[in-house]
Coordinates of C-alpha atoms and ligand atoms in Angstrom, one line a residue:
M1484 CA 140.7 46.0 17.5
S1485 CA 138.8 47.2 14.7
A1486 CA 136.2 45.1 13.0
E1487 CA 137.7 45.0 9.7
S1488 CA 141.2 43.9 11.1
S1489 CA 139.7 40.3 12.1
Y1490 CA 139.8 37.0 10.6
D1491 CA 138.7 33.6 11.5
V1492 CA 141.9 32.2 10.1
I1493 CA 145.1 34.1 9.5
V1494 CA 147.6 31.8 7.7
I1495 CA 151.0 33.0 7.5
G1496 CA 153.1 32.3 4.6
G1497 CA 152.4 32.3 0.9
G1498 CA 153.5 28.9 -0.3
N1499 CA 152.0 25.8 -1.2
A1500 CA 151.2 24.6 2.5
A1501 CA 149.8 28.2 3.3
L1502 CA 147.4 28.0 0.2
C1503 CA 146.5 24.6 1.0
A1504 CA 145.5 25.8 4.3
A1505 CA 143.7 28.8 3.3
L1506 CA 141.6 27.2 0.7
S1507 CA 140.7 24.5 3.3
A1508 CA 139.7 27.0 5.7
R1509 CA 137.7 28.9 3.3
E1510 CA 135.5 25.7 2.2
H1511 CA 134.9 25.1 5.7
G1512 CA 133.1 28.5 5.9
A1513 CA 136.1 30.6 7.5
S1514 CA 137.2 34.1 6.6
V1515 CA 140.8 33.8 5.8
L1516 CA 143.8 36.4 5.4
I1517 CA 146.8 35.3 3.8
L1518 CA 150.2 37.3 5.0
E1519 CA 152.8 36.7 2.4
R1520 CA 156.2 38.3 3.4
A1521 CA 157.7 38.5 -0.2
P1522 CA 156.5 41.0 -2.8
E1523 CA 153.9 39.7 -5.3
E1524 CA 156.1 39.0 -8.1
S1525 CA 158.4 36.8 -5.7
R1526 CA 155.4 35.0 -4.0
G1527 CA 155.1 31.4 -3.6
G1528 CA 157.9 30.6 -1.3
N1529 CA 160.1 27.3 -2.2
S1530 CA 157.2 25.8 -3.3
A1531 CA 157.5 28.3 -6.6
F1532 CA 160.9 26.9 -7.3
T1533 CA 160.0 23.5 -6.9
G1534 CA 159.5 21.1 -10.3
G1535 CA 156.0 20.6 -9.1
G1536 CA 156.5 16.8 -8.2
F1537 CA 154.0 15.1 -5.8
R1538 CA 155.1 11.8 -4.3
M1539 CA 151.7 9.8 -3.7
V1540 CA 150.2 6.7 -3.3
H1541 CA 148.9 5.3 -6.8
H1542 CA 147.9 2.0 -8.3
G1543 CA 148.8 2.9 -12.0
L1544 CA 146.8 4.2 -14.6
E1545 CA 143.4 4.1 -12.8
D1546 CA 144.7 6.7 -10.2
V1547 CA 146.7 8.9 -12.8
K1548 CA 143.5 8.9 -15.2
K1549 CA 141.8 10.8 -12.4
L1550 CA 144.2 13.7 -12.6
I1551 CA 145.6 13.6 -16.3
E1552 CA 143.6 13.1 -19.3
L1553 CA 145.5 10.8 -21.4
S1554 CA 145.1 9.9 -25.1
E1555 CA 145.1 6.2 -26.1
A1556 CA 148.6 6.4 -27.6
E1557 CA 149.9 7.7 -24.2
I1558 CA 148.0 5.0 -22.5
A1559 CA 149.8 2.5 -24.7
N1560 CA 153.0 3.9 -24.3
I1561 CA 153.3 4.5 -20.4
D1562 CA 153.9 2.1 -17.7
F1563 CA 153.1 3.9 -14.7
G1564 CA 153.7 1.1 -12.3
E1565 CA 152.4 1.5 -8.9
Y1566 CA 153.3 2.8 -5.7
T1567 CA 151.7 1.4 -2.5
A1568 CA 151.3 2.9 0.9
E1569 CA 153.6 0.4 2.4
Q1570 CA 156.1 1.2 -0.3
Y1571 CA 155.9 5.1 0.7
L1572 CA 156.5 4.2 4.3
D1573 CA 159.1 1.8 3.7
D1574 CA 160.7 4.7 1.9
L1575 CA 160.2 7.4 4.4
G1576 CA 161.5 4.9 7.1
R1577 CA 164.4 3.7 5.3
V1578 CA 165.7 7.2 4.0
T1579 CA 165.1 8.7 7.5
Q1580 CA 167.1 6.0 9.2
Y1581 CA 163.7 5.2 10.9
N1582 CA 163.4 8.3 12.9
C1583 CA 160.5 9.8 11.0
D1584 CA 157.4 10.3 13.3
P1585 CA 155.1 7.3 12.2
D1586 CA 151.7 9.2 13.1
L1587 CA 152.9 11.9 10.6
A1588 CA 154.1 9.6 8.0
E1589 CA 150.9 7.5 8.3
T1590 CA 149.0 10.7 7.6
V1591 CA 151.0 12.0 4.6
V1592 CA 150.9 8.7 3.0
R1593 CA 147.1 7.7 3.7
R1594 CA 145.8 11.1 2.7
S1595 CA 148.4 11.7 -0.2
T1596 CA 146.1 10.6 -3.3
E1597 CA 142.9 12.4 -2.1
T1598 CA 144.9 15.4 -1.4
V1599 CA 146.3 15.5 -4.8
Q1600 CA 142.8 14.9 -6.4
W1601 CA 141.6 17.5 -4.0
L1602 CA 144.1 20.0 -5.4
H1603 CA 143.0 18.7 -8.8
G1604 CA 139.5 20.1 -8.0
R1605 CA 140.7 23.4 -7.2
G1606 CA 142.3 24.1 -10.6
V1607 CA 145.8 22.5 -10.1
R1608 CA 146.6 20.8 -13.6
F1609 CA 148.8 17.6 -13.5
V1610 CA 151.0 16.2 -16.3
P1611 CA 153.0 12.8 -16.2
R1612 CA 156.5 13.6 -14.4
F1613 CA 158.6 12.2 -17.1
G1614 CA 162.1 14.0 -16.3
M1615 CA 164.0 12.2 -13.8
Y1616 CA 161.5 9.6 -12.8
A1617 CA 160.7 7.6 -16.0
F1618 CA 163.0 5.8 -18.6
K1619 CA 162.1 4.7 -22.0
H1620 CA 162.5 1.0 -23.0
E1621 CA 161.6 -0.8 -26.1
G1622 CA 159.5 2.3 -27.0
R1623 CA 157.4 2.7 -23.7
Y1624 CA 158.1 5.0 -20.9
K1625 CA 158.4 3.2 -17.5
F1626 CA 158.1 4.9 -14.2
F1627 CA 160.4 4.2 -11.0
G1628 CA 161.0 5.9 -7.9
G1629 CA 157.6 6.5 -6.5
T1630 CA 156.4 10.1 -8.4
V1631 CA 154.6 9.9 -11.3
V1632 CA 152.8 13.6 -11.6
E1633 CA 153.8 16.9 -11.4
A1634 CA 152.1 20.3 -11.4
S1635 CA 151.7 21.7 -14.9
G1636 CA 154.0 24.6 -15.2
G1637 CA 156.2 23.2 -12.4
G1638 CA 156.3 25.0 -8.7
R1639 CA 155.2 28.6 -10.3
G1640 CA 152.4 26.7 -12.2
L1641 CA 151.5 25.1 -8.9
V1642 CA 151.3 28.2 -6.9
D1643 CA 149.6 30.6 -9.8
A1644 CA 147.0 28.0 -9.8
E1645 CA 146.5 28.0 -5.9
Y1646 CA 146.3 31.7 -5.8
K1647 CA 144.0 31.8 -8.6
A1648 CA 141.7 29.4 -6.6
A1649 CA 142.3 31.6 -3.4
A1650 CA 141.1 34.8 -5.3
K1651 CA 137.9 33.0 -6.6
H1652 CA 137.0 31.7 -3.3
G1653 CA 137.4 35.2 -1.4
V1654 CA 140.7 34.5 0.3
E1655 CA 142.2 37.9 1.0
V1656 CA 146.1 38.1 0.5
R1657 CA 148.8 41.1 1.9
Y1658 CA 152.0 40.9 0.2
R1659 CA 155.1 42.1 1.8
A1660 CA 153.4 41.5 5.1
R1661 CA 156.0 40.1 7.5
A1662 CA 154.4 38.6 10.4
T1663 CA 156.7 39.4 13.6
A1664 CA 154.8 37.9 16.5
L1665 CA 152.1 35.8 17.8
L1666 CA 149.5 37.7 19.9
R1667 CA 148.1 35.8 22.8
G1668 CA 145.0 36.0 24.8
P1669 CA 142.8 34.2 27.4
R1670 CA 141.9 31.8 24.5
G1671 CA 145.4 30.9 23.3
I1672 CA 146.4 32.4 20.1
E1673 CA 144.5 35.4 19.0
G1674 CA 146.1 37.1 16.2
V1675 CA 149.3 38.1 14.7
R1676 CA 151.7 41.3 14.5
V1677 CA 152.8 42.2 11.3
E1678 CA 154.9 44.6 9.6
R1679 CA 154.4 45.9 6.4
D1680 CA 156.5 48.8 4.7
G1681 CA 158.1 49.8 8.3
V1682 CA 154.5 50.0 10.0
Q1683 CA 153.2 47.7 12.4
E1684 CA 149.9 46.4 12.8
E1685 CA 148.0 43.9 14.9
L1686 CA 145.3 41.7 13.3
R1687 CA 142.8 39.6 15.3
A1688 CA 142.2 35.9 14.3
R1689 CA 140.4 33.2 16.1
A1690 CA 142.9 31.0 14.5
V1691 CA 146.5 31.0 13.0
V1692 CA 148.1 28.6 10.8
L1693 CA 151.8 28.9 10.5
A1694 CA 153.4 27.9 7.3
A1695 CA 156.3 30.1 6.9
G1696 CA 158.8 27.8 5.4
G1697 CA 161.8 26.7 7.4
F1698 CA 165.2 28.7 8.2
E1699 CA 167.4 27.7 5.2
A1700 CA 167.7 31.4 3.9
N1701 CA 168.9 32.4 7.3
R1702 CA 172.7 32.3 7.3
E1703 CA 173.1 33.0 11.0
W1704 CA 170.8 30.1 11.9
R1705 CA 172.4 27.8 9.5
T1706 CA 175.7 28.2 10.9
R1707 CA 174.1 28.1 14.4
Y1708 CA 172.1 24.7 13.9
L1709 CA 173.4 22.9 11.0
G1710 CA 177.0 23.6 11.9
P1711 CA 180.1 25.4 10.8
G1712 CA 180.6 25.9 7.1
W1713 CA 176.9 26.1 6.5
D1714 CA 176.9 29.7 6.4
M1715 CA 178.8 29.3 2.9
A1716 CA 175.8 27.0 1.3
K1717 CA 173.9 28.4 -1.4
V1718 CA 170.2 28.8 -1.3
R1719 CA 168.6 27.4 -3.9
G1720 CA 165.0 28.9 -3.1
T1721 CA 163.5 31.9 -1.5
R1722 CA 165.2 34.3 0.4
Y1723 CA 162.5 34.9 2.6
N1724 CA 162.6 31.6 4.6
T1725 CA 164.6 32.9 7.6
G1726 CA 162.9 30.9 10.5
D1727 CA 160.4 33.5 11.4
G1728 CA 157.4 31.3 11.7
I1729 CA 159.3 28.9 13.8
R1730 CA 160.6 31.5 16.1
M1731 CA 157.3 32.9 16.5
A1732 CA 156.0 29.6 17.6
L1733 CA 158.9 28.8 20.2
D1734 CA 158.2 32.4 21.5
A1735 CA 154.5 31.2 22.2
G1736 CA 155.6 28.0 23.7
A1737 CA 155.9 25.6 21.0
Q1738 CA 158.3 22.3 21.2
P1739 CA 161.1 22.2 18.9
H1740 CA 161.0 19.2 16.8
G1741 CA 162.6 17.0 14.4
Q1742 CA 166.3 17.1 13.4
W1743 CA 167.4 20.8 13.8
S1744 CA 170.5 19.8 12.6
G1745 CA 169.5 18.3 9.3
C1746 CA 168.3 19.7 6.0
H1747 CA 167.7 18.7 2.4
A1748 CA 171.1 20.0 0.6
V1749 CA 172.5 18.9 -3.0
S1750 CA 175.1 19.1 -5.5
W1751 CA 174.7 22.8 -6.9
E1752 CA 176.6 25.0 -9.3
R1753 CA 179.4 26.2 -7.6
H1754 CA 179.4 29.9 -8.5
A1755 CA 175.7 30.1 -8.4
P1756 CA 174.1 33.3 -6.8
D1757 CA 173.6 33.3 -3.2
Y1758 CA 169.9 32.7 -3.6
G1759 CA 167.5 31.1 -6.0
D1760 CA 166.4 32.9 -9.2
L1761 CA 162.8 31.9 -10.3
E1762 CA 163.7 32.5 -13.7
A1763 CA 166.6 30.1 -13.6
R1764 CA 165.0 27.4 -11.2
T1765 CA 166.8 24.5 -12.5
A1766 CA 170.0 26.0 -14.3
F1767 CA 172.3 25.4 -11.1
S1768 CA 171.5 21.9 -10.5
R1769 CA 173.9 19.2 -10.7
N1770 CA 172.4 16.0 -10.4
G1771 CA 174.2 13.5 -12.9
Y1772 CA 176.5 12.3 -10.4
P1773 CA 175.4 8.8 -10.3
F1774 CA 177.0 8.3 -13.6
F1775 CA 180.1 10.4 -12.9
V1776 CA 182.8 10.6 -10.3
M1777 CA 182.8 13.2 -7.8
I1778 CA 186.6 14.3 -7.0
N1779 CA 187.5 16.7 -4.1
G1780 CA 190.4 19.1 -4.0
D1781 CA 192.7 16.6 -2.7
G1782 CA 192.1 14.6 -5.9
K1783 CA 190.0 11.9 -4.0
R1784 CA 186.7 10.4 -4.5
F1785 CA 184.6 10.6 -1.2
V1786 CA 181.2 9.3 -1.7
D1787 CA 179.6 6.3 -3.2
E1788 CA 178.2 8.0 -6.4
G1789 CA 176.1 5.2 -7.3
A1790 CA 174.7 4.1 -4.2
D1791 CA 171.0 4.3 -5.4
F1792 CA 169.0 6.3 -7.8
R1793 CA 169.5 10.0 -7.6
N1794 CA 166.1 10.3 -6.1
Y1795 CA 167.2 8.6 -3.0
T1796 CA 170.8 10.0 -2.5
Y1797 CA 170.5 13.8 -4.0
A1798 CA 169.2 15.3 -0.7
K1799 CA 172.1 14.0 1.3
Y1800 CA 175.1 14.7 -0.9
G1801 CA 175.1 18.3 -0.7
R1802 CA 176.1 17.8 2.9
I1803 CA 179.0 15.8 1.9
V1804 CA 180.1 18.0 -0.6
L1805 CA 179.9 20.9 2.1
Q1806 CA 182.3 18.9 4.1
Q1807 CA 185.1 18.3 1.6
P1808 CA 188.0 20.8 1.8
G1809 CA 186.9 24.3 0.5
S1810 CA 183.3 23.0 0.4
Y1811 CA 183.7 22.2 -3.4
A1812 CA 184.0 19.0 -5.5
W1813 CA 184.0 18.0 -9.1
H1814 CA 181.9 15.8 -11.3
V1815 CA 183.9 14.0 -13.8
F1816 CA 183.2 12.1 -16.5
D1817 CA 184.3 11.3 -20.2
S1818 CA 182.6 11.3 -23.8
Q1819 CA 180.8 7.7 -23.1
V1820 CA 178.1 9.3 -20.9
V1821 CA 177.9 12.6 -22.4
H1822 CA 174.5 11.7 -23.9
L1823 CA 173.0 11.3 -20.4
L1824 CA 173.7 14.8 -19.3
R1825 CA 170.5 16.6 -18.3
E1826 CA 169.8 19.9 -19.6
E1827 CA 171.0 22.1 -16.7
Y1828 CA 174.5 21.0 -17.3
R1829 CA 174.3 22.8 -20.4
S1830 CA 173.0 26.1 -19.1
R1831 CA 174.8 29.5 -19.2
G1832 CA 177.5 30.2 -16.5
A1833 CA 178.4 26.4 -15.5
T1834 CA 181.9 26.2 -14.2
R1835 CA 182.9 23.4 -16.4
V1836 CA 186.4 22.4 -18.1
E1837 CA 187.0 20.1 -20.9
A1838 CA 190.3 18.6 -22.4
D1839 CA 191.7 15.8 -24.3
T1840 CA 193.8 14.2 -21.7
L1841 CA 193.4 13.7 -18.0
E1842 CA 196.6 15.7 -17.2
E1843 CA 195.0 18.6 -19.0
L1844 CA 191.8 18.4 -17.4
V1845 CA 193.2 18.5 -14.0
A1846 CA 195.6 21.3 -15.0
R1847 CA 192.5 23.2 -15.9
M1848 CA 190.4 22.5 -12.8
E1849 CA 193.2 24.5 -11.0
D1850 CA 192.1 23.5 -7.4
V1851 CA 192.8 19.8 -7.6
H1852 CA 195.8 17.9 -6.4
P1853 CA 196.9 16.6 -10.0
A1854 CA 199.1 13.5 -8.8
Q1855 CA 196.3 12.2 -6.7
F1856 CA 193.5 13.0 -9.3
L1857 CA 195.3 10.6 -11.8
Q1858 CA 195.9 8.3 -9.2
T1859 CA 192.1 8.0 -8.1
I1860 CA 191.0 7.8 -12.0
R1861 CA 193.5 5.3 -12.6
E1862 CA 192.6 3.0 -9.5
Y1863 CA 188.8 3.8 -10.1
N1864 CA 189.1 2.7 -13.7
A1865 CA 191.0 -0.6 -12.8
A1866 CA 188.5 -1.6 -10.0
I1867 CA 185.4 -1.4 -12.5
R1868 CA 183.7 -4.9 -12.9
R1869 CA 183.4 -4.2 -16.8
E1870 CA 181.7 -7.7 -17.3
V1871 CA 178.6 -6.2 -15.9
P1872 CA 176.7 -4.0 -18.7
F1873 CA 176.1 -0.4 -18.1
N1874 CA 172.3 0.2 -17.8
P1875 CA 171.3 3.7 -16.7
N1876 CA 167.5 2.8 -16.3
I1877 CA 168.2 0.3 -13.5
K1878 CA 170.5 -0.5 -10.4
D1879 CA 172.8 -2.3 -12.7
G1880 CA 175.2 -3.6 -10.4
R1881 CA 178.2 -2.5 -12.4
R1882 CA 180.4 -1.7 -9.6
T1883 CA 183.8 -1.2 -8.3
E1884 CA 185.5 -3.6 -6.1
G1885 CA 188.3 -3.0 -3.8
L1886 CA 188.5 0.6 -3.3
A1887 CA 188.2 2.6 -0.2
I1888 CA 185.1 3.8 -1.4
D1889 CA 183.7 1.6 -3.8
K1890 CA 181.2 2.7 -6.4
S1891 CA 178.0 0.2 -6.5
N1892 CA 176.2 1.3 -9.6
W1893 CA 176.9 2.8 -13.2
A1894 CA 180.6 2.6 -12.7
N1895 CA 181.6 4.0 -16.1
S1896 CA 185.1 4.0 -17.0
I1897 CA 186.9 7.4 -17.5
E1898 CA 189.0 6.9 -20.6
K1899 CA 187.7 8.0 -23.5
P1900 CA 188.3 11.7 -24.6
P1901 CA 187.3 14.3 -24.4
F1902 CA 187.3 14.2 -20.6
I1903 CA 184.8 16.7 -18.8
A1904 CA 184.3 18.4 -15.4
Y1905 CA 182.0 20.6 -13.6
A1906 CA 182.7 22.3 -10.3
V1907 CA 180.0 22.0 -7.5
T1908 CA 179.4 23.1 -4.0
C1909 CA 176.3 22.4 -1.7
G1910 CA 173.0 23.9 -2.1
I1911 CA 170.7 24.0 0.5
T1912 CA 166.8 23.3 -0.2
F1913 CA 165.0 23.2 3.2
T1914 CA 165.8 22.4 6.9
F1915 CA 164.3 19.9 8.7
G1916 CA 164.0 20.8 12.2
G1917 CA 160.8 22.8 13.1
V1918 CA 158.1 22.7 15.7
K1919 CA 156.0 19.5 16.8
I1920 CA 152.4 19.1 15.7
D1921 CA 149.8 16.3 16.0
T1922 CA 147.9 14.7 13.2
S1923 CA 145.4 17.5 13.5
T1924 CA 148.0 19.8 12.6
R1925 CA 147.9 21.5 16.4
V1926 CA 151.1 22.8 17.4
L1927 CA 152.2 21.2 20.7
D1928 CA 153.8 22.6 23.6
I1929 CA 156.7 20.9 25.7
A1930 CA 154.0 18.7 27.6
D1931 CA 152.7 17.6 24.3
A1932 CA 149.3 19.8 24.9
P1933 CA 148.2 21.7 22.0
L1934 CA 148.8 25.7 21.9
P1935 CA 145.2 26.6 21.6
G1936 CA 144.5 28.4 18.2
L1937 CA 147.6 27.7 16.6
Y1938 CA 148.2 25.1 13.7
A1939 CA 151.2 24.5 11.3
A1940 CA 152.0 22.9 8.0
G1941 CA 154.8 22.7 5.7
E1942 CA 158.6 22.9 6.0
L1943 CA 158.4 24.6 9.4
V1944 CA 156.9 21.2 11.1
G1945 CA 159.5 19.0 12.3
G1946 CA 159.6 15.0 12.7
L1947 CA 158.9 14.1 9.3
F1948 CA 162.4 14.1 7.6
Y1949 CA 166.0 13.1 9.1
Y1950 CA 169.2 12.8 7.3
N1951 CA 167.5 12.6 3.9
Y1952 CA 164.4 12.7 2.1
P1953 CA 162.4 10.7 -0.8
G1954 CA 162.2 13.3 -3.5
S1955 CA 158.8 15.1 -3.9
S1956 CA 157.3 14.3 -0.5
G1957 CA 158.1 18.1 0.7
L1958 CA 154.8 19.3 -1.3
M1959 CA 153.1 16.4 -0.5
A1960 CA 153.3 16.8 3.1
G1961 CA 152.6 20.5 2.9
S1962 CA 149.5 20.0 0.9
V1963 CA 148.3 17.0 3.4
F1964 CA 149.0 19.0 6.6
G1965 CA 147.8 22.3 5.0
R1966 CA 144.5 21.1 4.0
I1967 CA 143.9 19.5 7.6
A1968 CA 145.2 22.7 9.2
G1969 CA 142.7 24.9 7.3
R1970 CA 139.8 22.6 8.1
E1971 CA 140.9 22.7 12.0
A1972 CA 141.5 26.1 12.2
A1973 CA 138.1 26.8 10.8
A1974 CA 136.6 24.4 13.0
H1975 CA 138.4 26.1 16.2
A1976 CA 137.3 29.6 14.9
R1977 CA 133.8 28.5 14.9
S1978 CA 134.0 27.0 18.2
A1979 CA 135.8 30.1 19.6
Q1980 CA 133.0 32.1 18.2
S1981 CA 130.1 30.3 19.5
V1982 CA 131.8 30.5 23.0
A1983 CA 132.0 34.3 22.4
A1984 CA 128.6 34.6 21.4
Ligands
LIG472 C1 164.6 24.4 -5.9 C2 163.8 23.2 -5.5 C3 163.3 22.2 -6.0 C4 162.5 21.3 -5.0 N1 161.6 20.4 -5.9 C5 160.5 19.8 -5.1 C6 159.6 18.8 -5.9 O1 159.8 18.7 -7.0 N2 158.9 18.1 -5.1 C7 158.8 18.5 -3.7 O2 157.8 17.8 -3.1 N3 159.4 19.3 -2.9 C8 160.3 20.1 -3.6 N4 161.2 21.0 -2.9 C9 160.8 21.2 -1.5 C10 159.7 22.1 -1.4 O3 159.9 23.4 -1.9 C11 159.3 22.4 0.0 O4 159.2 21.0 0.4 C12 157.7 23.1 -0.1 O5 157.6 24.0 -1.0 C13 157.4 23.7 1.3 O6 156.5 24.6 1.2 P1 155.9 25.3 2.1 O7 154.5 26.4 1.9 O8 156.1 24.9 3.7 O9 157.2 26.7 2.3 P2 157.4 27.7 1.0 O10 156.9 27.2 0.0 O11 158.9 28.0 1.2 O12 156.5 29.0 1.7 C14 157.1 29.6 2.6 C15 156.5 31.0 2.6 O13 156.5 31.8 4.1 C16 156.8 33.2 3.6 N5 157.2 33.8 5.0 C17 158.5 33.5 5.4 N6 158.4 34.2 6.4 C18 157.3 34.9 6.7 C19 156.7 35.8 7.7 N7 157.3 36.0 8.8 N8 155.6 36.4 7.3 C20 154.9 35.8 6.3 N9 155.2 35.2 5.4 C21 156.4 34.6 5.6 C22 157.6 32.9 2.6 O14 157.8 34.3 2.0 C23 156.8 31.9 1.6 O15 155.8 32.5 0.7 C24 162.1 21.9 -3.8 C25 162.8 22.8 -3.3 C26 163.7 23.6 -3.9 C27 164.2 24.9 -3.2

């Protein structure tokens, strides 16, 4: 081991969780190296692809003002509401069908506000998250659904600010550096084997933080763990998250944890590229379905499109699209809701058809059973409780009644031309399975004992998300655990050093 290749803490990964760990370890006095598998221009993992939204506990204006400078006019025009710890815990419990690890959930929730403030203190700028999380009512924006802030510049802005802070505080970063194995010694994990430009090297460290993301970009693992058909899903984010961090940890004795067959997956442009594109981060999203119907190749609806706000259903509906014949579906609507279409539906390359009659529309869709399609729309239109007014801003209760699969809210008739349809498939965001950690982010073995010197944060941690996910919790969880991991790894490095001395 050469002296120059030794660090207190090596962080594997170059996304938000890794950067939080590195910044935190550095501020606790450790020398830190980040190993990022991607080249510099593609750095930042899935974090760079995000909208930068953070779900944190807040009590309205008072907390938001600590992050964002607001003018008097803005203060007068925005109602941030509040999002309590109890609501956050309820949301995490409810959407994960009460599988989520209560200790991990408590940690994320209770540390959320201070951690966002900590990021702000390190140069991350925040702005109100209007987009899908606020609506305008009588001239005022009203937030709903728990997320009120996002990093300025979205995910790219977030990771650029974090890399800038890392450089400022003396964190070393190596790009195109793929960690391939953890090195074990008498004190536990003592380093990392890394491959760069085909050359292998062993780097020593007193502690290692794993933050290398999930396995969503690994076709073979997707099929193996998520099940048949998942090889065909489109990857919404980075191509570099192939499960390396999880594999290295398992090889070192870590306990697999969480829902290995589960993932976050959404409705996504059917003919999108296989991996995400940082320059067109949102162009392929298809999130308008609460106001539309979704029809499969058999010409049938297959899910309650209006079960809840998009925020609480989008992450699980990708799987349902994947399960349809041919793994595709169409979002179908008419001129009455065109004004609600988000920008992404207007992007170039969208698989879109339009017609003045439903018969022509289904003929243009080509791969949908025409007679069944027409019957489905007829029955759907007839089942709508039209006396209930449509209101996109609340769960309006404008539902259908008597269908095999009813639509619970926002049931708009499809009868006023032009008629429009968009083809979608499943886009996978990230996987839920990973390794087990405790609330100090120590990676645990099969007997729940910590593997000395090994910490983990971010997507590769299992146990937090099952079946579904409350929007904007991923960055939050990665930041909370990344920050803890950096602090704990630095403390471990100090004690390892004093034992050695
Ligand atoms: C399109 C999209 C939008 C999203 N929007 C949001 C949002 O608004 N809010 C939210 O909370 N969440 C959002 N998410 C989810 C969010 O991206 C994740 O929860 C979060 O970014 C995970 O952070 P991470 O640091 O664990 O992983 P990542 O950011 O994916 O980082 C993993 C890193 O590990 C590196 N790596 C992989 N293997 C190796 C190896 N062997 N050696 C070295 N490095 C390696 C990768 O290159 C990458 O840099 C979104 C995801 C996508 C794809």
